[in-house]
Every structure is written in structure tokens, then in C-alpha cells.
PDB file of C-alpha atoms in Angstrom:
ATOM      1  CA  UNK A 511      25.922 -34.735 -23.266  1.00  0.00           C
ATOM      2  CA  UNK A 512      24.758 -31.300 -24.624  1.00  0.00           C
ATOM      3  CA  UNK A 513      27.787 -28.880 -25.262  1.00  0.00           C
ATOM      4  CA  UNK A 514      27.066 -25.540 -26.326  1.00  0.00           C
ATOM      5  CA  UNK A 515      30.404 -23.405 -27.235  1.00  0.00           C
ATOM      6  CA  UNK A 516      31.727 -21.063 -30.138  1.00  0.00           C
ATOM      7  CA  UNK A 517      33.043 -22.656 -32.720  1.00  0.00           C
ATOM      8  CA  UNK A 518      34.683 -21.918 -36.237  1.00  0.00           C
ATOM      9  CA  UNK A 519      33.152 -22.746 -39.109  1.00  0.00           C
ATOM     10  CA  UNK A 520      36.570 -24.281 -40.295  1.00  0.00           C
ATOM     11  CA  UNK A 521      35.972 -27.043 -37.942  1.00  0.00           C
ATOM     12  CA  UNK A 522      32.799 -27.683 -39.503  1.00  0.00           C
ATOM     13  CA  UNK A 523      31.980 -30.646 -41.636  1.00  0.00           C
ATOM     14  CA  UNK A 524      29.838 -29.291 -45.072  1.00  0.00           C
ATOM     15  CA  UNK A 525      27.898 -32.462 -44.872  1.00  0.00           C
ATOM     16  CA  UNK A 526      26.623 -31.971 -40.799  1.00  0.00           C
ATOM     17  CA  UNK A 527      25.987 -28.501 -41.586  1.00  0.00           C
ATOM     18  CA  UNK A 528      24.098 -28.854 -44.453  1.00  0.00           C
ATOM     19  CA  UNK A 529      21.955 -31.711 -42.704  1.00  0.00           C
ATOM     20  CA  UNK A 530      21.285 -29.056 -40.128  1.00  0.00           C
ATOM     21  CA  UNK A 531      19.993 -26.677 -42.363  1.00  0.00           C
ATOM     22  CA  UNK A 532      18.193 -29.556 -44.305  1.00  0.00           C
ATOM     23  CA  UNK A 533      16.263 -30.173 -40.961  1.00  0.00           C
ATOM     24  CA  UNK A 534      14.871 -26.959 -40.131  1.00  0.00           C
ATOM     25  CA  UNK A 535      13.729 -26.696 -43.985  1.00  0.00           C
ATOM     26  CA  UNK A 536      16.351 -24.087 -45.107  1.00  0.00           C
ATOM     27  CA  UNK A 537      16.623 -25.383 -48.339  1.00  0.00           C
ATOM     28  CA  UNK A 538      17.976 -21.598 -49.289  1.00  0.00           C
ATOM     29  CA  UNK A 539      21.029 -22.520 -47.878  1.00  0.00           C
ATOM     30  CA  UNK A 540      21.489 -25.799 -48.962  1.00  0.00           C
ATOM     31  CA  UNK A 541      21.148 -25.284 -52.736  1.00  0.00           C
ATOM     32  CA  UNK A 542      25.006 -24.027 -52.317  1.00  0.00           C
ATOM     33  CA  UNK A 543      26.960 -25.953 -50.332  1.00  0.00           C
ATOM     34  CA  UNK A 544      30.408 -24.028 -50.590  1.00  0.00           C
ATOM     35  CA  UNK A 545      28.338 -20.603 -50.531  1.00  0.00           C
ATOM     36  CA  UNK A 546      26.838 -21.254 -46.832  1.00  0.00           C
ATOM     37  CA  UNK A 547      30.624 -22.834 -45.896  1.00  0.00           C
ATOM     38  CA  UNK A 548      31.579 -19.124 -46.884  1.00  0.00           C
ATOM     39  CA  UNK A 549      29.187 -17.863 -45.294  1.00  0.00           C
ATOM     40  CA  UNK A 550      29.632 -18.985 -42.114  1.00  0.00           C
ATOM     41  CA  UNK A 551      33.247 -17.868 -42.454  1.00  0.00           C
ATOM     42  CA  UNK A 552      32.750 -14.701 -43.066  1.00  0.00           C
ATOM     43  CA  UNK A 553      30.397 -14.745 -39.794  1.00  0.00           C
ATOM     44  CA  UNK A 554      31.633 -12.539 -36.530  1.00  0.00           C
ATOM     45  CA  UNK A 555      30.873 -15.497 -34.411  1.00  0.00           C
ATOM     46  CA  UNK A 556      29.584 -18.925 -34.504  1.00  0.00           C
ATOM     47  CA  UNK A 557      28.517 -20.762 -31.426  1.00  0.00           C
ATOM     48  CA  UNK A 558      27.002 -24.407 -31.599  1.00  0.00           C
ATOM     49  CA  UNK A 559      25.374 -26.877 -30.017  1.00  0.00           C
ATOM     50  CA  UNK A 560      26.638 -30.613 -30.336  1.00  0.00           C
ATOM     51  CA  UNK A 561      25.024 -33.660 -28.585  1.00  0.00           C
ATOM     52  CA  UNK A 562      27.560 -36.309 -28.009  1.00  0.00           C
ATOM     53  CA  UNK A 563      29.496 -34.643 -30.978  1.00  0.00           C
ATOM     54  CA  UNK A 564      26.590 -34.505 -33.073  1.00  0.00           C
ATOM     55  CA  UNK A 565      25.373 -30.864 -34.487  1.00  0.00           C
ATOM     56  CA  UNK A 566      21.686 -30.175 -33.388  1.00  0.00           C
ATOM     57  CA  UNK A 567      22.238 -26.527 -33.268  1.00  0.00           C
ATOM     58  CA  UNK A 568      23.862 -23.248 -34.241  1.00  0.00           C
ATOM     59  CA  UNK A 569      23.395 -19.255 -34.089  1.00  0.00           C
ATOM     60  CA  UNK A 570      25.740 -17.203 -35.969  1.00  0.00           C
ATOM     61  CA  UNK A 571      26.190 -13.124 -36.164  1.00  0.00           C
ATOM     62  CA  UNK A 572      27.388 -10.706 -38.368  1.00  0.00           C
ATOM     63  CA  UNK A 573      28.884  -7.537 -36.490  1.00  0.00           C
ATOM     64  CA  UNK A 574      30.932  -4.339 -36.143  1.00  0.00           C
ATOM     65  CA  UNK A 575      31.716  -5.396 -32.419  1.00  0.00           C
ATOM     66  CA  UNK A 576      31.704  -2.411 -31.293  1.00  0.00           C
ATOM     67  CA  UNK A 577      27.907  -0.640 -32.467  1.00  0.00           C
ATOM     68  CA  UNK A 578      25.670  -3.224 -34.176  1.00  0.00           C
ATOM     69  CA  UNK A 579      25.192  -7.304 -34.124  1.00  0.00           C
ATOM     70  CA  UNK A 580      22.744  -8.577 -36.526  1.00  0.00           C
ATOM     71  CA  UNK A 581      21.712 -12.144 -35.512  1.00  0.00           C
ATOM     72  CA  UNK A 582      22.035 -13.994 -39.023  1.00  0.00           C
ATOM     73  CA  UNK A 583      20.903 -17.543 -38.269  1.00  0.00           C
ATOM     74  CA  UNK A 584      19.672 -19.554 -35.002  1.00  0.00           C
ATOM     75  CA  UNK A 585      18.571 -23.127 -35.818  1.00  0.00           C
ATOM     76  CA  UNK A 586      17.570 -26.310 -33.671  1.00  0.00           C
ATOM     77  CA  UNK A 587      17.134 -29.754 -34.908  1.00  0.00           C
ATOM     78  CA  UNK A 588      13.497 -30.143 -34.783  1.00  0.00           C
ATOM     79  CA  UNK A 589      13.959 -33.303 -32.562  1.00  0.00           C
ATOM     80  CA  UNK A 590      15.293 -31.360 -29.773  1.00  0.00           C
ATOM     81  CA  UNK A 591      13.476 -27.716 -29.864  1.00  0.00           C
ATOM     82  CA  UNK A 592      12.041 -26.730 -26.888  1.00  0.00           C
ATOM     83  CA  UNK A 593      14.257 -27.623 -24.918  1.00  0.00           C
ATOM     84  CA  UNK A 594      16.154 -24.469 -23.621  1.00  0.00           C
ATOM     85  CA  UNK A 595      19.169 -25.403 -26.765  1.00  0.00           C
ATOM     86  CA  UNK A 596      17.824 -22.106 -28.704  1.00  0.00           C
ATOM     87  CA  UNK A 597      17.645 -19.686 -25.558  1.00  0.00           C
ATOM     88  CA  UNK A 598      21.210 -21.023 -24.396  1.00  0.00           C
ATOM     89  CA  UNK A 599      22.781 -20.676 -28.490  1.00  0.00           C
ATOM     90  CA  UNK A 600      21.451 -17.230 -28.678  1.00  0.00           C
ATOM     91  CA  UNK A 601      22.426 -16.136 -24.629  1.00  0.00           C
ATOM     92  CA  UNK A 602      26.190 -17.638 -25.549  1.00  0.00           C
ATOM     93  CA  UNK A 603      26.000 -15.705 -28.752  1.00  0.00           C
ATOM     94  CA  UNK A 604      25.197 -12.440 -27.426  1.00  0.00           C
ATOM     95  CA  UNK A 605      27.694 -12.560 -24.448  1.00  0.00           C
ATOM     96  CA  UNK A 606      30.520 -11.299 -26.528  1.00  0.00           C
ATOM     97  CA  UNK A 607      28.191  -8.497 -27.772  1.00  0.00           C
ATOM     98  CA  UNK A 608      26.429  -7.003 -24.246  1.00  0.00           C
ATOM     99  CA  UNK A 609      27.519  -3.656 -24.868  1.00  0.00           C
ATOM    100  CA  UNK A 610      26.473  -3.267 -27.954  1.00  0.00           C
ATOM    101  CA  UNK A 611      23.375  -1.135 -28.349  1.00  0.00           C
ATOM    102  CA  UNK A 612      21.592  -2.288 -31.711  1.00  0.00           C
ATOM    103  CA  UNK A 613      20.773  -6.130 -31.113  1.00  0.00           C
ATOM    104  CA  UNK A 614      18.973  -6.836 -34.789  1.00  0.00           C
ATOM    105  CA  UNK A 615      17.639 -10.388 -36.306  1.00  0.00           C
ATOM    106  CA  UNK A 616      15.124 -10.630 -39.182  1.00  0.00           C
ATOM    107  CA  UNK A 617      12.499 -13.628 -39.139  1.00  0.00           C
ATOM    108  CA  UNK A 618       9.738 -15.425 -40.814  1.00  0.00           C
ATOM    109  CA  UNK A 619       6.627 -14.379 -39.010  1.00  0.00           C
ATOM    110  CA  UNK A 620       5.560 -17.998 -37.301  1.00  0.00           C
ATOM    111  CA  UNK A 621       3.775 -17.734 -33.816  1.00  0.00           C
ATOM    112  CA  UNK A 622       6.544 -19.191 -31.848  1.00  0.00           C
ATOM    113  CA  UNK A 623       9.120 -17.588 -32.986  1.00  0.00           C
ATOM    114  CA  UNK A 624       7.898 -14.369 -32.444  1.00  0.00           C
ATOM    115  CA  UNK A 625       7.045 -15.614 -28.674  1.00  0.00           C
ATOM    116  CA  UNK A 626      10.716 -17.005 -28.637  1.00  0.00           C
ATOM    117  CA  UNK A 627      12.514 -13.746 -29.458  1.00  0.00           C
ATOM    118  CA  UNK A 628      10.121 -11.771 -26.916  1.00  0.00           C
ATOM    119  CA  UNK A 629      10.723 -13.932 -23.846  1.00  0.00           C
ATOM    120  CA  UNK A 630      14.412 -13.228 -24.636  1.00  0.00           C
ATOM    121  CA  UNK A 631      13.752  -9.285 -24.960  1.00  0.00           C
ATOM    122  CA  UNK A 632      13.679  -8.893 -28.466  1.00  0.00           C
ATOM    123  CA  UNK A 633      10.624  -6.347 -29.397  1.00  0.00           C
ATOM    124  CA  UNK A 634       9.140  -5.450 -33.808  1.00  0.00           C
ATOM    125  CA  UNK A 635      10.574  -2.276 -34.777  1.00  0.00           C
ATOM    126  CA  UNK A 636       7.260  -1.229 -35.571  1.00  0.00           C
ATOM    127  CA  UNK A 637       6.661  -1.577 -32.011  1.00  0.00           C
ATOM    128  CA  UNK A 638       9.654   0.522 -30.166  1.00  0.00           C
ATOM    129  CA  UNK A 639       9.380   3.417 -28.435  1.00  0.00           C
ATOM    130  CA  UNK A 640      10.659   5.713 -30.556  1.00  0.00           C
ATOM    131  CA  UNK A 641       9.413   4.191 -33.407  1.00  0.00           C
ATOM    132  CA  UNK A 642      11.873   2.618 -35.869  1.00  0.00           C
ATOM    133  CA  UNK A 643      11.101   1.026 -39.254  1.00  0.00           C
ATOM    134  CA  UNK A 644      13.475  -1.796 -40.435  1.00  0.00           C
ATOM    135  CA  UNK A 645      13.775  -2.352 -44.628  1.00  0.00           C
ATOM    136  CA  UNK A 646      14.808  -5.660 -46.357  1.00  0.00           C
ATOM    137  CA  UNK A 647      15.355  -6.398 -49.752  1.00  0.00           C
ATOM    138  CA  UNK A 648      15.330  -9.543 -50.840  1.00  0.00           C
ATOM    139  CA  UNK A 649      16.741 -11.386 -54.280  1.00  0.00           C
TER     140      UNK A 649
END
């Protein structure tokens, strides 16, 4: 049975999250086991997905709560995308956050996500209306 709810990362195990990760091909993340624990601490909210207690999905955010809620991570065991898990993580995610006005993620630029984020109303800056430009720097 497919349970999606929030969840702190305190009642995580390091090795099911790291598998997780492992499966999606995050291998960023899994280089540093206690970093990503911390990580998802320091997280505004967590909300998972967990089939028969097992942990096939998460989406985490980092926010203000009150002006801005950047969508940090939103990952599905391979074995069980496409089926709704992703749209439901990221609709439980953003519940807490309706209000809020600037809804942000950043993301690789495969085909389906891009189609994912859409269908859930996400737009590219570079297409908005005004414009807007977003900036990353990565190390």
C-alpha cells in the first residue's frame, strides 16, 4: 500500500535514503552520506512516499514560508515512475506553501521532466510574462 505523507528526515534510515538517491543516479548526493542526512535536516519540509514501508520516493523544499519555496529534490524509484507517485509528492509538498507567490525548482534539462513540471504549472523563466532570468552557480 502506497503512503505518501511528510516526514522528518530524523526518521530516516541513511542506508534507504542513500539507495534512493543511488536509484535515480544521484551519485552527487551519495558521495557524502552524513552531508545529504544534513541536508535533509536542514530542509523546510520533507514529504515521502513509502510502499509497504519501503522508500520509493521523496520531494523536499527549502523555504521562507512566508515569500519563496524552492523545490530542492523530487525523486521516484525508477521501478515505479509514472505512476502519479511524483505528481502526488510534489502536490503534498506544495500544500503547506499555496500562498506563497515564488514556486522555484532547478532541473536537468531531460524531455520528461520538463513535460512533468509543465502539466503541474511550472513554466522556464526565460519564458514568463514579464520576463525573468534565473542564475546558478555551481561548484
Amino acid at each position: 500500500m502506497l503512503t505518501i505523507m511528510a516526514e522528518a528526515a530524523d526518521t530516516m534510515q541513511v542506508a534507504e535514503v542513500t539507495d534512493l538517491y543511488a536509484a535515480v543516479g544521484w551519485s552527487a548526493y551519495t558521495r557524502d552520506e552524513r552531508s545529504l542526512m544534513r541536508a535533509l535536516a536542514g530542509s523546510h519540509r520533507i514529504v515521502t512516499a513509502r510502499d509497504a514501508g519501503r522508500l520509493v520516493g521523496l520531494a523536499r523544499s527549502i523555504s521562507d514560508g512566508e515569500t519563496i519555496v524552492y523545490i530542492q529534490d523530487v525523486l521516484v524509484r525508477p521501478e515505479v515512475q509514472r505512476l502519479g507517485i511524483g505528481r502526488r509528492l510534489i502536490a503534498t509538498l506544495l500544500q503547506t506553501y499555496e500562498g506563497i507567490r515564488q514556486q522555484v525548482l532547478l532541473t536537468d534539462t531531460e524531455v520528461r521532466q520538463r513535460k512533468f513540471y509543465e502539466a503541474l504549472g511550472f513554466t522556464e523563466a526565460h519564458e514568463m510574462r514579464p520576463e525573468l532570468r534565473a542564475f546558478v552557480r555551481l561548484r
